[in-house]
Short mmCIF file of C-alpha atoms in Angstrom, two decimals:
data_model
loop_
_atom_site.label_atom_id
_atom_site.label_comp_id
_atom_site.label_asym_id
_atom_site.label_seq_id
_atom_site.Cartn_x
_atom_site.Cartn_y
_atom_site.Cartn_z
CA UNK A 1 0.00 0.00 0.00
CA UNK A 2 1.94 3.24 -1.12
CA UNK A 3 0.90 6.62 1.03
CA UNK A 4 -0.77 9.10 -1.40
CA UNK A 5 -0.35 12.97 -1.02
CA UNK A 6 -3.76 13.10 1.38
CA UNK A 7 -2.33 9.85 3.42
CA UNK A 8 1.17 11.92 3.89
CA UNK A 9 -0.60 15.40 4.58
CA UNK A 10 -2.81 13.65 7.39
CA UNK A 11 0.20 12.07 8.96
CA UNK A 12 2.31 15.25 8.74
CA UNK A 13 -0.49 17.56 10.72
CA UNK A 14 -0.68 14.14 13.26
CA UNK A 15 2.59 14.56 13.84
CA UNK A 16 3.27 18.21 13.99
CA UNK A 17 0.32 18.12 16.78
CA UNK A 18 1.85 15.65 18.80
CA UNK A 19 4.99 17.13 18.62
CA UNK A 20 3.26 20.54 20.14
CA UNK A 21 1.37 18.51 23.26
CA UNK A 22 4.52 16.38 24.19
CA UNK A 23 6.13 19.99 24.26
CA UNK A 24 3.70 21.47 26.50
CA UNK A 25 3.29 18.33 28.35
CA UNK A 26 7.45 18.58 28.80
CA UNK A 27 7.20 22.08 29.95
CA UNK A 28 4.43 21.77 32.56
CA UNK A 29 6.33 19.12 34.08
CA UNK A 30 9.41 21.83 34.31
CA UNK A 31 7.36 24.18 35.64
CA UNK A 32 4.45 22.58 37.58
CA UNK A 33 4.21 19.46 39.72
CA UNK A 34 3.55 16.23 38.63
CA UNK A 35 -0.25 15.75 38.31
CA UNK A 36 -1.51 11.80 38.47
CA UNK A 37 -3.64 12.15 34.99
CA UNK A 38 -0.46 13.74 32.93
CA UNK A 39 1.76 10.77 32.67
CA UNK A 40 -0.86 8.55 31.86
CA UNK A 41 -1.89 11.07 29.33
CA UNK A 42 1.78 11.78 27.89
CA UNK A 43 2.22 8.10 27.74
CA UNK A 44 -0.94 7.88 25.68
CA UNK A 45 0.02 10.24 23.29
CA UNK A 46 3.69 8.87 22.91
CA UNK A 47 2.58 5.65 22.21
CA UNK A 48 0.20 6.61 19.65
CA UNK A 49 2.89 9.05 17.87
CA UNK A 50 5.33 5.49 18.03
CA UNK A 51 2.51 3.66 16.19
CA UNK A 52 1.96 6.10 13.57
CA UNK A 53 5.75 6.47 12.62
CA UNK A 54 5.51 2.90 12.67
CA UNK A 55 2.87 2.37 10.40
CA UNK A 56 4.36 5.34 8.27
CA UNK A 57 7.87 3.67 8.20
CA UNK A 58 6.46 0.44 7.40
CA UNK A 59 4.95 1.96 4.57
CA UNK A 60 7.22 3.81 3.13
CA UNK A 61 9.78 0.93 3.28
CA UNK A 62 7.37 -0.93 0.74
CA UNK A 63 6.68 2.13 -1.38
CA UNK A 64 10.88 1.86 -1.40
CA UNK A 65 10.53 -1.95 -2.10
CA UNK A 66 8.36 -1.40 -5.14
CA UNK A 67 10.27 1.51 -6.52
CA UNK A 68 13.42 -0.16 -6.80
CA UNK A 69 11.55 -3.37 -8.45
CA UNK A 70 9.69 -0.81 -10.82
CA UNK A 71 13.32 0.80 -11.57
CA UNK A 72 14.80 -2.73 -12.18
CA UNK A 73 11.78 -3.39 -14.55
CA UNK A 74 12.66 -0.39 -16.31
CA UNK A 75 16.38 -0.85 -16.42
CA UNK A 76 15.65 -4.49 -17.99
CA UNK A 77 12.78 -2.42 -20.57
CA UNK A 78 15.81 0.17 -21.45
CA UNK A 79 18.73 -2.82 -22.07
CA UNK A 80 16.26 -4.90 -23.74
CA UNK A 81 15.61 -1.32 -25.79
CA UNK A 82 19.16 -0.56 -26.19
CA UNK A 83 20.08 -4.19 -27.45
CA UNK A 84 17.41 -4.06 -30.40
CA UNK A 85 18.93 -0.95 -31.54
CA UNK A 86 22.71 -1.86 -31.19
CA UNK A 87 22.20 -5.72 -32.75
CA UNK A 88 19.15 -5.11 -35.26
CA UNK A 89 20.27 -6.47 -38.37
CA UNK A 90 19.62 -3.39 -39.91
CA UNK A 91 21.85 -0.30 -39.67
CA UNK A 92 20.42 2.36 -37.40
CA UNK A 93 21.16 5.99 -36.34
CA UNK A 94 19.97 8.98 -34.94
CA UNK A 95 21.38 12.48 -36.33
CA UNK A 96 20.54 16.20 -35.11
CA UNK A 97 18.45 18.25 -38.16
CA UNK A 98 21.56 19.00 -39.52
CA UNK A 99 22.56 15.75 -40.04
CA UNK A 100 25.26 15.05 -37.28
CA UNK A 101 25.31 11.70 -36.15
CA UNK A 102 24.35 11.40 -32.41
CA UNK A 103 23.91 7.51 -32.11
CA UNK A 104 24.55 4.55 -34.44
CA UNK A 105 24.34 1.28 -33.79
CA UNK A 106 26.91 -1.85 -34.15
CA UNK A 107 25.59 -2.68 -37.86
CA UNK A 108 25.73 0.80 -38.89
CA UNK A 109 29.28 0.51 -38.08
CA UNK A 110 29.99 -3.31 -39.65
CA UNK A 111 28.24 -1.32 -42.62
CA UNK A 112 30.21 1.36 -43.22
CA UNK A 113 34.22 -0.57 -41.84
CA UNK A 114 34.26 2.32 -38.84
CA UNK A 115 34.28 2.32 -34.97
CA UNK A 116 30.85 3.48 -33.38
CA UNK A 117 32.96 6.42 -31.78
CA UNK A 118 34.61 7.21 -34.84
CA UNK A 119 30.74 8.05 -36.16
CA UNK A 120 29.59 9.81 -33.19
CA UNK A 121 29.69 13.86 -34.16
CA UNK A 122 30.49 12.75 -38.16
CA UNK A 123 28.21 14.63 -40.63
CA UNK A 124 26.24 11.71 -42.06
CA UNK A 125 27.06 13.30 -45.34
CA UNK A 126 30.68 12.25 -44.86
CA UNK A 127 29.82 8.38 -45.97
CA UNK A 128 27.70 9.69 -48.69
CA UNK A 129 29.69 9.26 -52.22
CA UNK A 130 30.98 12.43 -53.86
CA UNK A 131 28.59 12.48 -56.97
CA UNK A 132 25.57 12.31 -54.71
CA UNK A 133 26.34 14.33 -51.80
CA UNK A 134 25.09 18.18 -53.72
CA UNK A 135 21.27 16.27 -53.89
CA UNK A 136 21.88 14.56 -50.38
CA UNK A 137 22.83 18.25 -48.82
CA UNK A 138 19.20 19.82 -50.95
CA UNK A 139 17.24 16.07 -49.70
CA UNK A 140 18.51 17.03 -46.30
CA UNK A 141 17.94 20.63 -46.29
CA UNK A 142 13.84 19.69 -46.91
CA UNK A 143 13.62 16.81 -44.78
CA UNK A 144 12.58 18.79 -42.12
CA UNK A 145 9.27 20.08 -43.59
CA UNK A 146 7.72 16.45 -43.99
CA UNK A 147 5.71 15.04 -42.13
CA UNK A 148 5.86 11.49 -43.34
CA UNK A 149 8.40 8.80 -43.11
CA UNK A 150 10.61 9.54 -46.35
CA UNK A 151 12.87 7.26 -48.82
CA UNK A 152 15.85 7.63 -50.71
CA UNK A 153 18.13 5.27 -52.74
CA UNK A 154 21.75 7.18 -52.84
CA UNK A 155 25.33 5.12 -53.23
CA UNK A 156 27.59 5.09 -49.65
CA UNK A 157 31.30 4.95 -49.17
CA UNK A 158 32.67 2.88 -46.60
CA UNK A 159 35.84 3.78 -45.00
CA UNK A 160 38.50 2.30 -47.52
CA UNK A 161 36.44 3.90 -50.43
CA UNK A 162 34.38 1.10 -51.27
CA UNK A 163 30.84 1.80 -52.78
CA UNK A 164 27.16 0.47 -51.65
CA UNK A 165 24.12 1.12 -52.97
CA UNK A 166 21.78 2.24 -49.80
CA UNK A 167 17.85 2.51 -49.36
CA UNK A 168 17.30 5.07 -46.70
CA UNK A 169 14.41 5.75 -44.68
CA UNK A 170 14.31 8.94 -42.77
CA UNK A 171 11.59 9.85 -39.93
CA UNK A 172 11.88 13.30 -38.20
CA UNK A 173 11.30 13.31 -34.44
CA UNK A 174 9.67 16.46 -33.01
CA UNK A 175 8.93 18.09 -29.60
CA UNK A 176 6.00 18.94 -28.13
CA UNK A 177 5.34 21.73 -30.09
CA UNK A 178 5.99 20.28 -33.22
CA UNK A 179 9.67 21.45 -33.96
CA UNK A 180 11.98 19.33 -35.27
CA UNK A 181 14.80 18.14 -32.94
CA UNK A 182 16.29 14.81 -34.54
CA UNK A 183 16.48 12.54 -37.52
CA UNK A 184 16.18 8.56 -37.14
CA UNK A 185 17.77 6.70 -40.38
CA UNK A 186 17.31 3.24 -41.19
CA UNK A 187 19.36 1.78 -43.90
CA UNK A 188 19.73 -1.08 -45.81
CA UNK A 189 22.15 -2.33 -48.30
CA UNK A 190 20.99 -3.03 -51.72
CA UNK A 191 24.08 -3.30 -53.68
CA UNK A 192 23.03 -7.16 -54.15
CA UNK A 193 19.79 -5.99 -55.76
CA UNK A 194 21.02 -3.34 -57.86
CA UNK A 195 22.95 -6.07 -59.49
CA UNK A 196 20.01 -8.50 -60.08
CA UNK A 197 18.48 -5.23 -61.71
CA UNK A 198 21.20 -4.51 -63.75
CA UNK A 199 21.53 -7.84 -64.79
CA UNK A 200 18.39 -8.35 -65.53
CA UNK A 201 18.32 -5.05 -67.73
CA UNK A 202 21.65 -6.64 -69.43
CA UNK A 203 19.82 -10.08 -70.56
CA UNK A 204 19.02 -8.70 -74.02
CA UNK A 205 18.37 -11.78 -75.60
CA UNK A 206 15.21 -12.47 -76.06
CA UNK A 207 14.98 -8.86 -76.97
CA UNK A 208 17.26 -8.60 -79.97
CA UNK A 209 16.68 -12.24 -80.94
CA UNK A 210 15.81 -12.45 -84.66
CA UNK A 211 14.42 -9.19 -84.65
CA UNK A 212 14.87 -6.50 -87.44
CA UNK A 213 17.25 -3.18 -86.00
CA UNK A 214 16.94 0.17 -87.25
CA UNK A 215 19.33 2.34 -87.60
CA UNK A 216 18.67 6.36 -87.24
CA UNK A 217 20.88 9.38 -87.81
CA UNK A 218 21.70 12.08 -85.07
CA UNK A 219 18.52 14.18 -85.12
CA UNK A 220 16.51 12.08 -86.89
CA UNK A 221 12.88 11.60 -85.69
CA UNK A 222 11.91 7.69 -84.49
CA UNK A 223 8.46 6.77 -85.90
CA UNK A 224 6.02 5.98 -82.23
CA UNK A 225 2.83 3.95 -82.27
CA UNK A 226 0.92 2.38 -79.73
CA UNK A 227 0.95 -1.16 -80.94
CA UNK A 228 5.17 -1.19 -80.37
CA UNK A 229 8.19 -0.61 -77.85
CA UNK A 230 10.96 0.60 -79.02
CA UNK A 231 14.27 -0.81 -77.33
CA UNK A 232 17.69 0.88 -77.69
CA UNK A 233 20.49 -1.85 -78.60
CA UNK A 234 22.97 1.61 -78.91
CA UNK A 235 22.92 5.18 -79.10
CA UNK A 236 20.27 7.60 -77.23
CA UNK A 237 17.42 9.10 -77.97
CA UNK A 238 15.66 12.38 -76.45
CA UNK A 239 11.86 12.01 -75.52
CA UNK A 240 10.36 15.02 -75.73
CA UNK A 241 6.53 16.72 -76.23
CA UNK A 242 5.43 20.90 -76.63
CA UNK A 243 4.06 23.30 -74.65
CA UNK A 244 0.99 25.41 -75.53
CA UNK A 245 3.71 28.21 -76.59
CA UNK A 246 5.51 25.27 -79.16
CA UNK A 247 8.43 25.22 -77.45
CA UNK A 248 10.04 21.61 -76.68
CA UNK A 249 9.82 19.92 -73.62
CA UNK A 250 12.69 17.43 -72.60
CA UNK A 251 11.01 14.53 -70.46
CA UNK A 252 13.07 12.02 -70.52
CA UNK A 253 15.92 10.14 -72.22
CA UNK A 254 16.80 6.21 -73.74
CA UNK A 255 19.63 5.17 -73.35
CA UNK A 256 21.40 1.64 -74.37
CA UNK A 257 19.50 -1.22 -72.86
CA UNK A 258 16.21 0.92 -72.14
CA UNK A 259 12.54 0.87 -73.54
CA UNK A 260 10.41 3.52 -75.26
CA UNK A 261 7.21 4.13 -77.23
CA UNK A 262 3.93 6.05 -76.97
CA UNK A 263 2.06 2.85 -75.04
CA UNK A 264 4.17 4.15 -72.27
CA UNK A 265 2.46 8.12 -71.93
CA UNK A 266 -0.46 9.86 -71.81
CA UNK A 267 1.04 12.24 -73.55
CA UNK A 268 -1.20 13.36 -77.12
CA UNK A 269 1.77 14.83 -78.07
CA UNK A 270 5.47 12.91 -78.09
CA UNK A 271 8.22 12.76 -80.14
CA UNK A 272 11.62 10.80 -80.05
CA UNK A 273 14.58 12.40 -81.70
CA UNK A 274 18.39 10.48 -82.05
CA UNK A 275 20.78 12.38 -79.90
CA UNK A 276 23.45 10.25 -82.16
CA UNK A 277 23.71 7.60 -84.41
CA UNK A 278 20.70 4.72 -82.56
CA UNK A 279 19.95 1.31 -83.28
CA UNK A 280 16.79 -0.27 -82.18
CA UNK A 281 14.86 -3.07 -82.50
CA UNK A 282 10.63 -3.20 -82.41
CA UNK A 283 9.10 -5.41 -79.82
CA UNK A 284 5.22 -5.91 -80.86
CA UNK A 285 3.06 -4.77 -77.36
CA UNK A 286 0.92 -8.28 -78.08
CA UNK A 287 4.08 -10.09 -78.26
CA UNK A 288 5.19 -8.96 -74.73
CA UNK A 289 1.28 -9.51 -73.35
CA UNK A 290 1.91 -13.55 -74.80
CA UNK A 291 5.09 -13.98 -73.42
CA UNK A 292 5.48 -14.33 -69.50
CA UNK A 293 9.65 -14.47 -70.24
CA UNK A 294 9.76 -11.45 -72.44
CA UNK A 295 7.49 -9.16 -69.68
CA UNK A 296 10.29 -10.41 -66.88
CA UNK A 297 13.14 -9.19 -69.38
CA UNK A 298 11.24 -5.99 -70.08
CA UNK A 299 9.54 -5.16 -66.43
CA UNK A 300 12.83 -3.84 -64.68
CA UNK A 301 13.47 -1.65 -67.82
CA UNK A 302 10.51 -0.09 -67.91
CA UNK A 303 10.85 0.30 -64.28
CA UNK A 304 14.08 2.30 -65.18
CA UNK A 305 12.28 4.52 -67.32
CA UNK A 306 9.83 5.12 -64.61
CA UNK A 307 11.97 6.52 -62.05
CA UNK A 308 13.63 8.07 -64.75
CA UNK A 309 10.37 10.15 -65.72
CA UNK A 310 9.89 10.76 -61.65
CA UNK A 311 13.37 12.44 -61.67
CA UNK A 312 12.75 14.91 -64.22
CA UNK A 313 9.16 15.57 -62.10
CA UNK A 314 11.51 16.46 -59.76
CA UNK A 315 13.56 18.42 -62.05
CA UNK A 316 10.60 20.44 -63.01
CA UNK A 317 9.25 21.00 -59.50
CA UNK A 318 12.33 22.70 -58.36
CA UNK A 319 11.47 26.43 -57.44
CA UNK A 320 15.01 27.83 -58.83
CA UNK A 321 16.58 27.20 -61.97
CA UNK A 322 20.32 26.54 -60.30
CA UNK A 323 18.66 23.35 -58.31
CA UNK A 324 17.02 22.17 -61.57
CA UNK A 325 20.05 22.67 -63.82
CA UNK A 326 22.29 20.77 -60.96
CA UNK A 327 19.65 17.74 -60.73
CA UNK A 328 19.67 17.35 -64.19
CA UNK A 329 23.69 17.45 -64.67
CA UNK A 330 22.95 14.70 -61.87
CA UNK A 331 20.73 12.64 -63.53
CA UNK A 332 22.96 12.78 -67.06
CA UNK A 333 25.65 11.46 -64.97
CA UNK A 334 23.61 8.72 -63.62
CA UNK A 335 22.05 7.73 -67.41
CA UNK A 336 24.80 8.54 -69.96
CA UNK A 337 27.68 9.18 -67.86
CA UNK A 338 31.44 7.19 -68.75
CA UNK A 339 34.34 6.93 -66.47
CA UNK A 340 37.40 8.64 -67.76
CA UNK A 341 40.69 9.28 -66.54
CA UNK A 342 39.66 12.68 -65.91
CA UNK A 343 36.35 12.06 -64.64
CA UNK A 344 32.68 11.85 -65.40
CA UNK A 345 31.85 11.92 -69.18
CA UNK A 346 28.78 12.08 -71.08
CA UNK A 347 28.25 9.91 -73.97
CA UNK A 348 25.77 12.41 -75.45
CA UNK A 349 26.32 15.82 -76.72
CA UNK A 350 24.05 18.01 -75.44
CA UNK A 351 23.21 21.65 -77.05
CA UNK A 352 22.22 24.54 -74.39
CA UNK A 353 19.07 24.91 -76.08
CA UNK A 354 18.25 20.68 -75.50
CA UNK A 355 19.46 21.78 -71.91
CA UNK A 356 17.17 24.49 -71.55
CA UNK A 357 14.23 22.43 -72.32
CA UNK A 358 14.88 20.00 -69.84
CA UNK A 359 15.18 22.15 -66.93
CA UNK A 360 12.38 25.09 -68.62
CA UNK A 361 14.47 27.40 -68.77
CA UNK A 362 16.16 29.80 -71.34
CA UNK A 363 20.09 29.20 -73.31
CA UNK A 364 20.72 32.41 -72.37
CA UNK A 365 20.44 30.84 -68.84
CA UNK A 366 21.85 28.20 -69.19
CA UNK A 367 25.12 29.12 -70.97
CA UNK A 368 25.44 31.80 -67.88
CA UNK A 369 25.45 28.65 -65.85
CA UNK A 370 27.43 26.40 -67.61
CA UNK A 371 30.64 29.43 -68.22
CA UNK A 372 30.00 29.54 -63.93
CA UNK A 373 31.16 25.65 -63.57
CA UNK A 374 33.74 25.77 -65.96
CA UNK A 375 35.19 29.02 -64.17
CA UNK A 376 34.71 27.15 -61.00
CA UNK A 377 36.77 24.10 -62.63
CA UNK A 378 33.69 21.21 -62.29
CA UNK A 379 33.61 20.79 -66.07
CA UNK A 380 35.23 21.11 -68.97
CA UNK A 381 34.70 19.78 -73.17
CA UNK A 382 36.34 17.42 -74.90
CA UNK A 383 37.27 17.68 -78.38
CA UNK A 384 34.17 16.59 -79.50
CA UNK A 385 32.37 19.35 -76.94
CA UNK A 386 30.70 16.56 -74.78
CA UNK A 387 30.87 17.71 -70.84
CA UNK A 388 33.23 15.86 -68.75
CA UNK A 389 32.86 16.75 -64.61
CA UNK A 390 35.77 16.91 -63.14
CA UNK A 391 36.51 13.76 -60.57
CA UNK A 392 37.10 16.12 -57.46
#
């Protein structure tokens, strides 16, 4: 039985009034003789005080007995807590809003070849790779302003440099009044899956099998209809529609190994032009509906062109034309983009005016932009004008 507030209030005045007779009692017998009713009286009231300490003591020795169990049984809660977290076979941390890692747990570390101190205080940027890390610091910057559970797929670098391909999920944690205070991550490794896609997307041949390939010039215009996909055996071709004012729209690009064709847009207007020299073959849309093999080959590429298309949503939702030009220089890395010994190539040309149109914008604009990286040293041409970044 635990004394409540009224319980400890009662015993308190008891006590306190007690404490005043026994007084008086003490000083009458100092200054008065001994009456024969007032040590029977005092006696009385000193046994009764010795009973309610008692009972008090008594109590509050078991209130003591079941606070230390109900501490133990939260100790035991926290440990059991702090074990999921450190052994969860998942990788697991906790940064401020700026991204600073505050806790991480053991796989976290196994993950990325560090110590767990070594990632306390780190900028979680820090294992990020360098390509990705200008659209990790925007992702991070608006992270904040959600208020759902958010994903990302971005490539990690462990410690000695190696590369992992990571799905992310990021929750914010707020206070009571809603402001953000902390960032929980949970990521997984999907390198292994990345190469089942890619492998996948690379098993072209039931595509190219006895088929017919066409061959198009650079800026020639690739015949669409909705009874055919188009698949790209080499080359790349721009996918493109207008605007009410007729100017062209870039929204979206095919590169070697991916899938076009109008059966894939809603689009009433949608054109595909040969950024170089293409060769494709025709895959009949009945043909792929008849043939459970030739929809597994072709499912993961359309799924490429899918998040493809949601990138350049992206692109186009971006409020200033800096973020959208720097998310698309991203994304031509990611589709067309050759390692070189001096860095990051494109295998396209691009003119500013194709540019433009994919990030709705002007060339005046964008030739402004591009003379600020080259100035800046983060590209430069080749001989045959395509844009290399610089591997900084």
């Amino acid at each position: 039985m635990n004394i409540d507030k009224l319980e400890i209030d009662k015993f308190t005045q008891r006590t306190q009034g007690m404490y005043r007779r026994l007084t008086d009692l003490y000083e009458n017998l100092n200054t008065m003789p001994i009456m024969p009713d007032v040590l029977p009286q005092a006696l009385v009231e000193l046994g009764s005080a010795s009973e309610i300490v008692s009972l008090a003591t008594e109590e509050l020795h078991q209130q003591n007995e079941e606070l230390i169990q109900t501490r133990t049984l939260l100790e035991a809660e926290r440990q059991r807590y702090q074990d999921l977290f450190e052994f969860a076979p998942d990788a697991y941390l906790v940064t401020d809003t700026l991204g600073i890692i505050r806790e991480a747990n053991h796989t976290t570390a196994t993950l990325l070849k560090v110590s767990q101190n070594y990632l306390i205080d780190k900028p979680i940027v820090n294992f990020v790779a360098l390509p990705d890390r200008p659209a990790f610091r925007s992702y991070l910057t608006q992270i904040c302003e959600c208020t759902k559970v958010k994903e990302l797929v971005v490539r990690m670098q462990k410690r000695d440099g190696e590369l992992l391909d990571a799905a992310m999920t990021v929750g914010v944690v707020r206070n009571q009044q809603g402001k953000p205070i902390a960032l929980r991550w949970l990521i997984r490794d999907i390198t292994e899956r990345k190469q089942a896609e890619l492998a996948l997307l690379k098993n072209d041949g039931d595509l190219t099998q006895n088929r017919l390939w066409h061959k198009y010039c650079k800026g020639e215009s690739i015949s669409l209809n909705l009874s055919t996909l188009w698949y790209v055996c080499q080359g790349c071709v721009k996918l493109s529609t207008l605007c009410e004012t007729g100017e062209e729209v870039m929204v979206g690009l095919a590169a070697e190994g991916m899938v076009f064709g109008s059966s894939l847009t809603m689009l009433h207007i949608y054109q595909a032009t040969a950024l170089s020299e293409v060769e494709l073959v025709s895959i009949d849309v009945a043909e792929i509906a008849a043939s459970p093999n030739l929809s597994h080959t072709l499912l993961p590429k359309i799924n490429q062109r899918l998040r493809q298309t949601e990138f350049f949503l992206v692109i186009a939702g971006r409020r200033r034309v800096q973020d959208r030009f720097d998310q698309l220089l991203l994304l031509l890395k990611q589709e067309i983009g050759e390692p070189v010994a001096e860095g990051i190539r494109l295998s396209v040309r691009f003119t500013h005016e194709e540019l433009a149109s994919a990030c709705c914008t002007t060339r005046v604009t964008i030739t402004r932009l591009m003379g600020k990286l080259q100035q800046q040293g983060q590209i430069y041409f080749d001989s045959k004008h395509h844009i290399i970044f610089k591997d900084i």
